[in-house]
């Protein structure tokens, strides 16, 4: 996140937690580095890939502060590479999964996990799109508010798991982007949401957990992004501007704007001393015209896809390691600018206004 | 823009230009400061408000480098405050209007302007939404490709004006945001688009003129913004998240991301070594689900408006001068981070990788 250095004097939090990470792809390794760097929790990891140890040795150091040695973490028992899901779960106080994005995998994983872990274990999924309620809907058809008497062991286990599972959705690249969307299902208890929020806040990694009140496709960030992306693809398809030109437009306008304040706060500025109401009164007609005129391309149609892929690849080529390095350096600078902005907003002064 | 200092040694460009600005609201004054600071063009301004001189004296210094004195600019004839549109237009090589956002005003203004200016004068409108073709459609019904013979003076004038008018759309706040959307009508000549592009590029103010190929409601930046805003309002209306929470989500994710790279380049990263095609193949189904589920609120409905206005006002109050100062300081920092990112991308090195 914002800094590779761990805060000086205060001890790292969560010494009593034992986190089990399931699935060590890009998101999994990024979370692994986060827990290892900013907490003192014990971490166990499980991934069925046969080269798990080599993979962790190769990729994890890219996300860790240079002072931290992976082999030492393993030898002191801070990091445990496990050969089975059961072994990984045995001591878990938190299980966080970031495995393949399909419902079948999630459901099968949770069915096993809840047999292995204590009934108080926190259950987190870092899926980018499969709601918590869907990940457990296979477990039992009995609504946990109306358990039959006497309830079966399976019913009790399912009901308890439903109350403990929530989504912890990061934003790519997760080691830099501050967002963590916490999305409970209708069954998740408020205590579980609070626990996840306080867990990530205590890390002081710069991550910002934000609770989403209801499940919906794409949660919030991806949902807004996909909807803007649809219109961007429509504009390319109609020849209004090229993919590269649209990227430049966004980078020169909406990106900086929304890095500093979201749409509601910014449009509140747009209405002057009448705030957002003034903005809607003044510009509402133009906004309505755009809404009526919005593109309606669908994923079933390949013509626009070929066009946007061709233009994007022609403009940038395929992403290189150097491209990612430049992107990440830039993202860090913007997050740092946000932190400075917050400091100025809290304490005033320091930054030239004009 | 990025810097208050004017570049050291090279002389400021556009000494031969005489720019007439019509309409001295917030956008007009911002452009006035831009032309005065970064070019050596002569500037004439016209606005029917009776207190034009006091207004300029009060507001313009807020946008100018502190070394520049408004009274001196006036006394040396660099800045002319004009009592009539005709007077303002007499010597113009460029007329730029940023008057009220209604078609009637635009059409009436251009009807007069083209009677006063030379037939080579460049015509720019800084409207946020009224396309160039609409601003001149009243002038003559004769298509300029099929002038009757002998053509009338009005026909010739209308045809010539249509070829010279294009949109120069800034993004608020225009003295900081780099974007300038250049939007020609189907009649505008490529030479006029090139001239506007080279004019603003030569200023070295940090502004980035981007040519949009076809007129559409909201051009590109506002169009994308309004469409994301619709979904944001829908999510508030459905209780998925509050206005403030959605702002925080955007600020912690999409803002920084799009400040560094637009949607096409960023989603190209998302597909790894298969680029945007890989991204669409992997995530297309989730995207399609969001598209099908997107909100369809309209401007005719007041219920959602009351909700978003109430939540926004409760979260932030009405915008204060201090809020704007903090916003502008932050926006400048992000634009600076973009410039640094470009420097790194061009020359490599300098910036730590992770």
XYZ file of C-alpha atoms in Angstrom:
708
model
C 0.000 0.000 0.000
C 1.052 3.533 0.613
C 4.273 2.553 2.297
C 6.496 -0.497 2.405
C 7.595 0.342 5.889
C 5.580 -1.077 8.698
C 4.578 1.520 11.312
C 7.415 1.953 13.775
C 6.509 1.486 17.411
C 3.065 -0.068 17.861
C 2.981 -3.884 17.615
C 1.266 -5.419 14.608
C -2.339 -6.453 15.293
C -4.084 -9.818 15.212
C -1.482 -11.952 17.006
C -4.313 -14.277 18.096
C -5.697 -14.854 14.618
C -4.871 -17.763 12.374
C -5.816 -16.992 8.777
C -6.264 -19.706 6.184
C -6.010 -18.571 2.561
C -7.503 -20.816 -0.106
C -6.359 -20.178 -3.689
C -3.013 -18.531 -4.309
C -3.488 -16.789 -7.656
C -2.666 -13.091 -8.046
C -5.346 -11.988 -5.572
C -4.438 -14.708 -3.087
C -0.741 -13.850 -3.072
C -1.540 -10.173 -2.730
C -3.716 -10.844 0.347
C -1.054 -13.195 1.713
C 1.498 -10.378 1.524
C -0.987 -8.004 3.150
C -1.619 -10.287 6.140
C 2.095 -11.106 6.535
C 3.225 -7.484 6.329
C 0.602 -5.625 8.331
C -0.572 -8.192 10.904
C 1.136 -10.663 13.192
C -1.440 -13.374 12.491
C -0.326 -16.882 11.620
C -1.158 -17.737 8.017
C -1.817 -21.115 6.433
C -2.245 -21.403 2.699
C -3.719 -24.091 0.471
C -3.850 -24.357 -3.299
C -4.085 -27.665 -5.186
C -1.346 -26.602 -7.654
C 1.550 -29.085 -7.413
C 4.238 -26.368 -7.430
C 2.750 -24.348 -4.554
C 6.036 -23.886 -2.698
C 8.019 -22.801 -5.787
C 5.145 -20.497 -6.777
C 5.056 -18.810 -3.355
C 8.850 -18.505 -3.279
C 8.828 -16.896 -6.737
C 5.870 -14.518 -6.482
C 5.415 -13.562 -2.835
C 8.698 -11.584 -2.532
C 7.424 -9.196 -5.249
C 4.693 -8.068 -2.832
C 6.648 -8.104 0.427
C 8.948 -5.449 1.903
C 12.511 -6.351 0.872
C 13.497 -6.936 4.504
C 11.131 -9.912 4.814
C 12.411 -13.361 3.854
C 9.894 -16.013 2.787
C 12.030 -18.967 3.928
C 12.305 -17.487 7.439
C 8.549 -16.943 7.626
C 8.088 -20.611 6.830
C 10.786 -21.849 9.210
C 9.386 -19.937 12.192
C 5.871 -21.229 11.483
C 4.431 -17.825 10.624
C 3.559 -19.088 7.145
C 2.405 -22.676 6.630
C 2.117 -24.243 3.191
C -0.455 -26.998 3.546
C -0.902 -30.172 1.527
C -4.654 -30.409 2.067
C -7.602 -28.168 2.711
C -8.241 -30.006 5.946
C -4.690 -29.387 7.204
C -4.966 -25.693 6.240
C -8.242 -25.291 8.136
C -7.437 -27.047 11.384
C -6.330 -24.025 13.439
C -8.148 -21.339 11.429
C -9.928 -18.444 13.102
C -10.504 -16.870 9.656
C -10.823 -18.634 6.295
C -10.481 -16.403 3.248
C -10.994 -17.939 -0.192
C -9.953 -16.459 -3.517
C -10.221 -19.514 -5.722
C -11.639 -19.854 -9.244
C -14.650 -17.671 -10.051
C -17.320 -20.300 -10.418
C -20.197 -21.158 -8.147
C -19.409 -24.859 -8.160
C -15.909 -24.312 -6.784
C -17.118 -21.934 -4.085
C -19.902 -24.239 -2.929
C -17.704 -27.339 -2.841
C -15.001 -25.433 -0.938
C -17.349 -24.114 1.744
C -18.999 -27.539 2.161
C -15.603 -28.907 3.086
C -14.349 -25.921 5.056
C -17.251 -25.847 7.489
C -16.631 -29.504 8.335
C -13.017 -28.701 9.301
C -13.173 -25.356 11.111
C -14.479 -24.297 14.495
C -18.107 -23.060 14.465
C -16.893 -19.546 15.314
C -14.490 -19.282 12.379
C -14.956 -16.132 10.231
C -15.610 -16.952 6.571
C -14.561 -14.492 3.861
C -14.743 -14.792 0.092
C -12.752 -12.465 -2.130
C -14.845 -13.264 -5.175
C -15.336 -10.440 -7.618
C -18.906 -11.324 -8.380
C -20.548 -14.328 -6.666
C -22.690 -13.142 -3.723
C -22.311 -14.866 -0.362
C -25.893 -16.118 -0.385
C -25.241 -17.940 -3.683
C -22.045 -19.520 -2.356
C -23.993 -21.317 0.378
C -27.434 -21.824 -1.173
C -26.644 -25.492 -1.899
C -26.003 -26.386 1.737
C -29.502 -26.759 2.986
C -32.856 -25.684 1.759
C -34.029 -25.011 5.271
C -34.308 -21.332 6.040
C -32.201 -20.734 9.135
C -34.968 -18.692 10.712
C -37.284 -21.736 10.611
C -35.179 -24.733 11.540
C -37.209 -27.908 11.916
C -37.195 -29.440 15.375
C -34.977 -31.254 16.085
C -32.611 -29.619 13.582
C -30.123 -31.873 11.832
C -26.373 -31.309 12.246
C -26.223 -30.243 8.583
C -28.962 -27.670 9.094
C -27.210 -26.182 12.098
C -23.894 -26.094 10.287
C -25.438 -24.466 7.199
C -27.294 -21.885 9.223
C -24.178 -21.007 11.190
C -22.049 -20.750 8.039
C -24.592 -18.458 6.374
C -24.358 -16.137 9.344
C -20.566 -16.021 9.158
C -19.834 -15.705 5.414
C -19.389 -12.344 3.741
C -17.611 -10.992 0.674
C -14.319 -9.119 1.054
C -13.886 -7.812 -2.472
C -10.577 -6.097 -3.287
C -9.881 -3.979 -6.352
C -7.082 -4.821 -8.736
C -4.172 -4.401 -8.057
C -5.181 -5.249 -4.482
C -1.816 -4.465 -2.866
C -2.193 -0.826 -3.981
C -5.887 -0.057 -4.431
C -7.453 0.995 -1.114
C -10.944 -0.408 -1.711
C -12.291 -3.454 0.115
C -16.022 -3.954 -0.466
C -17.557 -5.860 2.444
C -20.792 -7.399 1.192
C -22.892 -9.398 3.638
C -25.681 -11.684 2.512
C -29.116 -11.230 4.106
C -28.046 -13.957 6.586
C -24.660 -12.531 7.611
C -24.706 -11.153 11.161
C -23.775 -7.507 11.769
C -21.070 -8.756 14.171
C -19.313 -10.540 11.295
C -19.369 -7.374 9.180
C -17.974 -5.355 12.100
C -15.255 -7.907 12.686
C -14.070 -7.793 9.058
C -14.170 -3.998 9.047
C -12.156 -3.696 12.246
C -9.739 -6.403 11.087
C -8.753 -4.485 7.943
C -8.860 -1.052 9.567
C -6.468 -2.250 12.297
C -3.931 -3.326 9.655
C -3.118 0.309 8.910
C -2.217 -0.787 5.386
C -4.150 2.065 3.824
C -6.990 -0.228 2.783
C -10.459 1.235 3.201
C -13.159 -1.330 3.991
C -16.598 -0.087 2.911
C -19.765 -1.980 3.779
C -22.270 -2.520 0.966
C -25.775 -2.954 2.348
C -27.249 -5.312 -0.218
C -25.945 -7.926 -2.623
C -26.150 -6.984 -6.295
C -24.388 -8.117 -9.460
C -20.884 -6.611 -9.500
C -21.345 -5.171 -5.984
C -20.664 -1.388 -6.427
C -17.234 -0.646 -7.913
C -17.303 -3.204 -10.721
C -20.926 -2.454 -11.378
C -20.244 1.246 -11.970
C -17.134 0.398 -13.950
C -18.858 -2.125 -16.210
C -21.669 0.314 -16.937
C -19.290 3.100 -17.920
C -17.325 0.551 -19.962
C -20.461 -0.398 -21.876
C -20.956 3.199 -22.993
C -17.256 3.527 -23.837
C -17.525 0.434 -26.068
C -20.683 1.836 -27.633
C -18.884 5.102 -28.471
C -16.004 3.190 -30.095
C -18.506 1.073 -31.995
C -20.299 4.186 -33.280
C -17.039 5.877 -34.312
C -17.481 8.796 -31.889
C -13.932 8.309 -30.610
C -11.297 5.575 -30.646
C -10.488 3.379 -27.641
C -7.251 5.301 -27.099
C -9.001 8.686 -27.382
C -11.645 7.632 -24.859
C -8.889 6.484 -22.499
C -7.226 9.900 -22.863
C -10.518 11.698 -22.223
C -11.149 9.698 -19.043
C -7.573 10.165 -17.831
C -7.750 13.924 -18.411
C -11.112 14.419 -16.690
C -13.071 11.747 -14.800
C -10.097 9.897 -13.327
C -8.538 12.847 -11.465
C -11.988 14.139 -10.507
C -13.164 10.872 -8.968
C -9.796 10.267 -7.327
C -10.494 13.412 -5.295
C -14.266 13.140 -4.742
C -16.925 10.690 -5.868
C -19.810 11.578 -8.206
C -22.217 12.852 -5.541
C -19.763 15.154 -3.811
C -18.382 16.414 -7.135
C -21.803 17.126 -8.644
C -22.643 18.865 -5.372
C -19.828 21.284 -6.226
C -21.366 21.618 -9.697
C -24.516 23.156 -8.238
C -22.650 25.980 -6.476
C -24.373 27.200 -3.336
C -27.446 25.110 -4.168
C -25.424 21.891 -4.052
C -26.615 18.720 -5.769
C -30.211 20.004 -6.023
C -28.965 22.997 -8.000
C -26.900 20.745 -10.219
C -29.886 18.506 -11.017
C -32.086 21.536 -11.687
C -29.504 23.129 -14.014
C -28.155 20.128 -15.892
C -30.930 17.571 -15.445
C -32.252 18.022 -18.957
C -28.844 17.363 -20.563
C -28.334 14.359 -18.293
C -31.748 12.970 -19.248
C -30.888 13.351 -22.936
C -27.705 11.314 -22.472
C -29.601 8.625 -20.530
C -32.162 8.300 -23.330
C -29.366 8.111 -25.896
C -27.172 5.599 -24.006
C -25.837 2.610 -25.930
C -27.405 -0.822 -25.491
C -24.776 -3.195 -26.873
C -24.877 -6.730 -25.460
C -22.303 -9.423 -24.760
C -23.940 -11.657 -27.398
C -22.722 -9.358 -30.168
C -19.125 -9.896 -31.310
C -18.799 -6.991 -33.768
C -18.101 -4.321 -31.154
C -15.783 -6.648 -29.235
C -13.567 -7.130 -32.287
C -13.445 -3.361 -32.747
C -12.489 -2.457 -29.161
C -9.974 -5.322 -28.892
C -8.334 -4.347 -32.178
C -8.096 -0.659 -31.275
C -6.847 -1.344 -27.748
C -4.202 -3.818 -28.874
C -3.088 -1.504 -31.660
C -2.782 1.421 -29.251
C -0.931 -0.319 -26.435
C 0.174 -3.796 -27.510
C -0.221 -6.459 -24.857
C 0.611 -5.343 -21.299
C 4.283 -5.737 -20.356
C 5.940 -5.962 -16.948
C 7.229 -2.425 -17.500
C 3.676 -1.185 -18.238
C 2.537 -2.693 -14.934
C 5.457 -1.117 -13.090
C 4.577 2.323 -14.498
C 0.895 1.809 -13.694
C 1.621 0.764 -10.113
C 3.983 3.692 -9.523
C 1.275 6.037 -10.770
C -1.462 4.426 -8.670
C 0.701 4.752 -5.556
C 1.220 8.441 -6.305
C -2.539 9.027 -6.617
C -3.287 7.176 -3.367
C -0.598 9.284 -1.710
C -2.222 12.432 -3.104
C -5.526 11.266 -1.582
C -3.914 10.792 1.816
C -2.373 14.264 1.599
C -5.758 15.712 0.585
C -7.353 14.120 3.642
C -4.619 15.493 5.855
C -5.207 18.994 4.446
C -8.991 18.638 4.841
C -8.557 17.622 8.488
C -5.847 20.045 9.540
C -5.975 22.798 6.889
C -2.986 24.716 5.542
C 0.160 23.369 3.943
C -1.067 23.185 0.358
C -1.274 26.251 -1.923
C -4.877 26.941 -2.817
C -5.090 29.579 -5.570
C -2.732 24.229 -14.619
C 0.114 22.165 -13.331
C 2.258 25.187 -12.631
C 1.705 28.858 -12.009
C 5.072 29.722 -13.459
C 5.181 30.441 -17.147
C 7.940 28.516 -18.932
C 11.201 30.390 -18.647
C 12.981 31.201 -21.873
C 10.773 30.536 -24.909
C 8.448 33.426 -25.841
C 4.722 32.865 -25.302
C 2.905 31.781 -28.459
C 0.117 33.359 -30.487
C 1.345 36.980 -30.566
C -0.564 37.440 -33.834
C -3.887 36.228 -32.492
C -6.682 38.407 -31.160
C -9.119 36.364 -29.098
C -12.620 37.550 -28.318
C -14.295 35.908 -25.348
C -18.077 36.113 -25.089
C -19.573 35.374 -21.684
C -17.499 35.863 -18.541
C -18.983 33.373 -16.083
C -16.787 30.839 -14.278
C -15.765 29.079 -17.502
C -15.182 32.368 -19.347
C -12.936 33.830 -16.649
C -10.998 30.572 -16.440
C -10.336 30.650 -20.198
C -9.478 34.345 -19.983
C -6.811 33.563 -17.400
C -5.542 30.699 -19.560
C -5.109 32.870 -22.657
C -3.550 35.733 -20.669
C -1.110 33.502 -18.799
C 0.055 31.066 -21.433
C -0.226 33.036 -24.708
C 0.752 36.524 -25.814
C -2.476 36.973 -27.777
C -4.526 40.129 -27.357
C -7.838 39.417 -25.646
C -11.144 41.281 -25.897
C -14.028 40.313 -23.654
C -17.750 40.971 -23.843
C -20.507 40.147 -21.387
C -23.764 42.119 -21.103
C -23.545 42.238 -17.293
C -23.406 45.897 -16.173
C -20.595 45.312 -13.640
C -18.226 43.626 -16.104
C -15.146 45.606 -15.052
C -15.686 45.115 -11.289
C -16.423 41.427 -11.909
C -13.193 40.923 -13.879
C -11.182 42.876 -11.314
C -12.623 40.728 -8.516
C -12.503 37.249 -10.038
C -9.708 37.183 -12.613
C -6.838 37.587 -10.094
C -7.924 34.306 -8.432
C -6.949 32.475 -11.626
C -3.825 34.481 -12.589
C -0.239 34.074 -11.371
C 0.234 36.537 -8.518
C 2.822 38.481 -10.533
C 0.239 39.534 -13.113
C -1.762 42.717 -12.503
C -5.176 43.076 -14.159
C -5.065 46.898 -14.312
C -1.731 46.786 -16.163
C -3.061 44.251 -18.651
C -5.889 46.654 -19.400
C -3.715 49.770 -19.574
C -1.281 48.220 -22.080
C -4.150 47.025 -24.275
C -3.467 43.348 -23.721
C -6.971 42.946 -22.237
C -9.893 44.952 -23.621
C -13.234 45.151 -21.838
C -15.777 45.909 -24.544
C -19.162 47.590 -24.306
C -20.705 45.757 -27.246
C -20.391 42.480 -29.085
C -19.531 44.381 -32.254
C -16.668 46.245 -30.589
C -15.337 42.982 -29.126
C -15.386 41.256 -32.505
C -13.787 43.926 -34.683
C -10.178 42.723 -34.585
C -10.871 39.086 -33.679
C -8.960 36.221 -35.242
C -10.659 33.799 -32.823
C -14.086 34.145 -31.182
C -14.718 31.830 -28.242
C -18.158 31.841 -26.609
C -19.065 30.463 -23.200
C -22.421 32.137 -22.682
C -25.654 30.686 -21.268
C -26.402 27.050 -22.151
C -29.391 27.492 -24.400
C -29.692 27.077 -28.124
C -31.423 30.423 -28.587
C -28.542 32.334 -27.045
C -25.940 30.454 -29.084
C -27.784 30.949 -32.374
C -28.431 34.654 -31.791
C -24.806 35.209 -30.799
C -23.348 33.508 -33.865
C -25.778 35.342 -36.179
C -24.313 38.600 -34.923
C -20.697 37.488 -34.634
C -20.390 36.363 -38.238
C -21.580 39.777 -39.421
C -18.778 41.492 -37.452
C -15.743 39.247 -37.915
C -13.472 38.535 -40.858
C -14.506 35.466 -42.918
C -11.365 33.653 -41.759
C -12.075 34.074 -38.041
C -11.962 30.836 -36.016
C -15.200 30.152 -34.131
C -15.152 28.167 -30.891
C -17.952 27.329 -28.480
C -17.193 26.111 -24.973
C -20.695 24.754 -24.477
C -20.985 21.642 -22.363
C -23.678 20.123 -24.469
C -24.993 21.937 -27.559
C -23.346 20.536 -30.715
C -21.884 22.958 -33.277
C -24.301 21.862 -35.983
C -27.238 22.810 -33.746
C -25.745 26.213 -32.931
C -25.831 27.184 -36.629
C -28.774 25.200 -37.989
C -30.983 28.321 -37.967
C -28.733 30.289 -40.314
C -29.737 28.868 -43.641
C -31.503 25.745 -44.718
C -29.261 25.422 -47.748
C -26.754 22.612 -47.424
C -23.324 24.150 -48.022
C -22.390 21.328 -50.391
C -25.249 22.343 -52.699
C -25.358 26.132 -52.753
C -27.866 27.514 -55.217
C -26.346 29.594 -58.004
C -25.882 32.466 -57.553
C -25.581 31.971 -53.802
C -26.870 34.727 -51.542
C -24.532 36.541 -49.148
C -26.370 34.898 -46.248
C -25.836 31.445 -47.744
C -22.130 32.063 -48.237
C -21.771 33.450 -44.728
C -23.668 30.536 -43.187
C -21.705 27.956 -45.129
C -18.423 29.562 -44.171
C -19.412 29.803 -40.501
C -20.434 26.129 -40.425
C -16.995 25.213 -41.706
C -15.289 27.254 -38.986
C -17.286 26.494 -35.833
C -16.298 23.691 -33.465
C -16.755 22.888 -29.785
C -13.900 23.434 -27.338
C -15.336 21.766 -24.260
C -13.362 22.108 -21.015
C -13.888 20.086 -17.867
C -14.675 21.726 -14.552
C -12.592 23.235 -12.964
C -11.126 24.229 -16.350
C -7.999 25.941 -14.997
C -6.887 22.608 -13.505
C -8.493 19.789 -15.470
C -6.402 18.918 -18.524
C -9.253 17.874 -20.824
C -10.370 19.937 -23.807
C -12.800 18.060 -26.057
C -12.633 19.391 -29.606
C -15.881 18.417 -31.306
C -16.334 19.382 -34.949
C -19.732 19.281 -36.656
C -19.993 17.345 -39.928
C -19.372 20.707 -41.666
C -16.270 21.814 -39.741
C -13.109 21.599 -41.858
C -10.193 19.441 -40.681
C -8.004 22.567 -40.863
C -10.110 24.243 -38.160
C -9.786 21.207 -35.883
C -6.010 21.177 -36.455
C -5.770 24.876 -35.717
C -7.591 24.551 -32.380
C -5.514 21.530 -31.421
C -2.212 23.259 -32.216
C -3.388 26.469 -30.511
C -3.968 24.743 -27.155
C -0.987 22.400 -27.442
C 1.307 25.401 -28.032
C 0.119 27.031 -24.793
C 2.047 24.442 -22.755
C -0.535 24.956 -20.005
C -0.885 21.223 -19.457
C -4.232 21.132 -21.257
C -4.756 18.117 -23.473
C -6.961 18.780 -26.524
C -8.603 15.560 -27.747
C -10.583 15.438 -30.976
C -13.969 13.723 -30.873
C -14.949 12.426 -34.323
C -18.715 12.740 -34.148
C -21.198 14.895 -32.293
C -23.241 13.108 -29.642
C -25.208 14.200 -26.560
C -22.720 15.020 -23.787
C -19.747 14.520 -26.135
C -17.581 11.869 -24.385
C -16.534 12.865 -20.852
C -19.930 14.083 -19.625
C -21.659 11.266 -21.416
C -19.623 8.632 -19.584
C -19.977 10.550 -16.327
C -23.761 10.948 -16.595
C -24.184 7.241 -17.345
C -22.122 6.180 -14.329
C -24.037 8.743 -12.258
C -27.342 7.191 -13.296
C -26.267 3.833 -11.916
C -24.897 5.466 -8.765
C -28.298 7.142 -8.198
C -30.048 3.836 -8.874
C -27.907 2.089 -6.236
C -28.732 4.794 -3.683
C -32.393 4.518 -4.589
C -32.318 0.733 -4.105
C -30.509 1.006 -0.765
C -27.441 -0.901 -1.967
C -25.181 1.841 -0.592
C -25.510 5.460 0.493
C -24.359 8.431 -1.607
C -21.369 8.895 0.687
C -20.460 5.197 0.599
C -20.611 5.170 -3.186
C -18.377 8.249 -3.273
C -15.886 6.450 -1.029
C -15.992 3.337 -3.207
C -15.287 5.375 -6.351
C -12.523 7.359 -4.677
C -10.851 4.176 -3.400
C -11.000 2.347 -6.736
C -12.165 3.792 -10.047
C -10.820 7.316 -9.556
C -7.152 6.378 -9.011
C -7.402 3.665 -11.653
C -8.778 5.946 -14.357
C -6.444 8.766 -13.395
C -3.617 6.466 -14.439
C -5.163 4.686 -17.437
C -8.563 4.771 -19.125
C -10.986 1.825 -19.188
C -9.615 0.139 -22.317
C -5.974 0.185 -21.269
C -6.857 -0.867 -17.710
C -9.064 -3.753 -18.793
C -6.264 -4.757 -21.181
C -4.138 -5.253 -18.052
C -7.016 -7.277 -16.593
C -6.627 -9.891 -19.346
C -2.954 -10.566 -18.556
C -0.972 -11.717 -21.575
C -4.151 -12.062 -23.605
C -4.983 -8.365 -23.175
C -8.503 -7.022 -23.610
C -9.641 -10.144 -25.506
C -8.663 -12.265 -22.515
C -10.485 -9.907 -20.186
C -13.696 -10.063 -22.232
C -13.461 -13.865 -22.453
C -12.892 -14.238 -18.689
C -15.237 -11.613 -17.285
C -17.695 -11.089 -20.132
C -20.417 -13.102 -18.466
C -20.267 -11.068 -15.234
C -20.223 -7.843 -17.247
C -23.256 -8.946 -19.232
C -25.111 -9.732 -16.016
C -24.467 -6.200 -14.721
C -25.583 -4.679 -18.023
C -28.860 -6.607 -17.909
C -29.392 -5.553 -14.300
C -28.503 -1.839 -14.790
C -30.880 0.762 -13.354
C -33.269 2.640 -15.591
C -34.317 5.629 -13.479
C -35.433 8.687 -15.438
C -35.296 12.433 -14.888
C -39.114 12.560 -14.743
C -39.078 10.730 -11.417
C -38.465 12.889 -8.339
C -38.311 10.174 -5.663
C -34.697 9.147 -6.311
C -33.654 12.802 -6.662
C -34.924 13.628 -3.191
C -33.038 10.644 -1.811
C -29.657 11.441 -3.421
C -29.935 15.162 -2.647
C -30.791 14.491 0.978
C -27.983 11.981 1.471
C -25.408 14.153 -0.306
C -26.324 17.295 1.611
C -26.349 15.396 4.886
C -22.921 13.912 4.185
C -21.155 17.069 3.025
C -23.314 20.113 3.623
C -23.253 22.685 0.830
C -19.828 23.233 -0.793
C -17.688 25.871 0.931
C -14.733 27.888 -0.372
C -12.478 25.711 1.801
C -13.945 22.542 0.230
C -13.117 23.924 -3.208
C -9.589 24.824 -2.118
C -9.005 21.283 -0.836
C -10.502 19.814 -4.009
C -8.330 21.959 -6.269
C -5.159 21.188 -4.325
C -5.937 17.490 -4.665
C -6.738 17.733 -8.379
C -3.433 19.514 -9.014
C -1.577 16.745 -7.168
C -3.239 14.073 -9.319
C -2.455 15.930 -12.561
C 1.144 16.230 -11.369
C 1.226 12.480 -10.654
C 0.020 11.912 -14.247
C 2.804 14.089 -15.629
C 5.357 12.194 -13.536
C 3.893 8.878 -14.742
C 4.319 10.006 -18.355
C 7.885 11.052 -17.682
C 8.646 7.629 -16.192
C 6.925 5.852 -19.099
C 9.027 7.845 -21.592
C 12.378 7.748 -19.870
C 12.103 4.823 -17.427
C 13.696 4.692 -13.987
C 13.388 7.193 -11.210
C 10.294 5.716 -9.585
C 10.457 2.670 -7.292
C 8.630 -0.330 -8.719
C 6.657 -1.729 -5.837
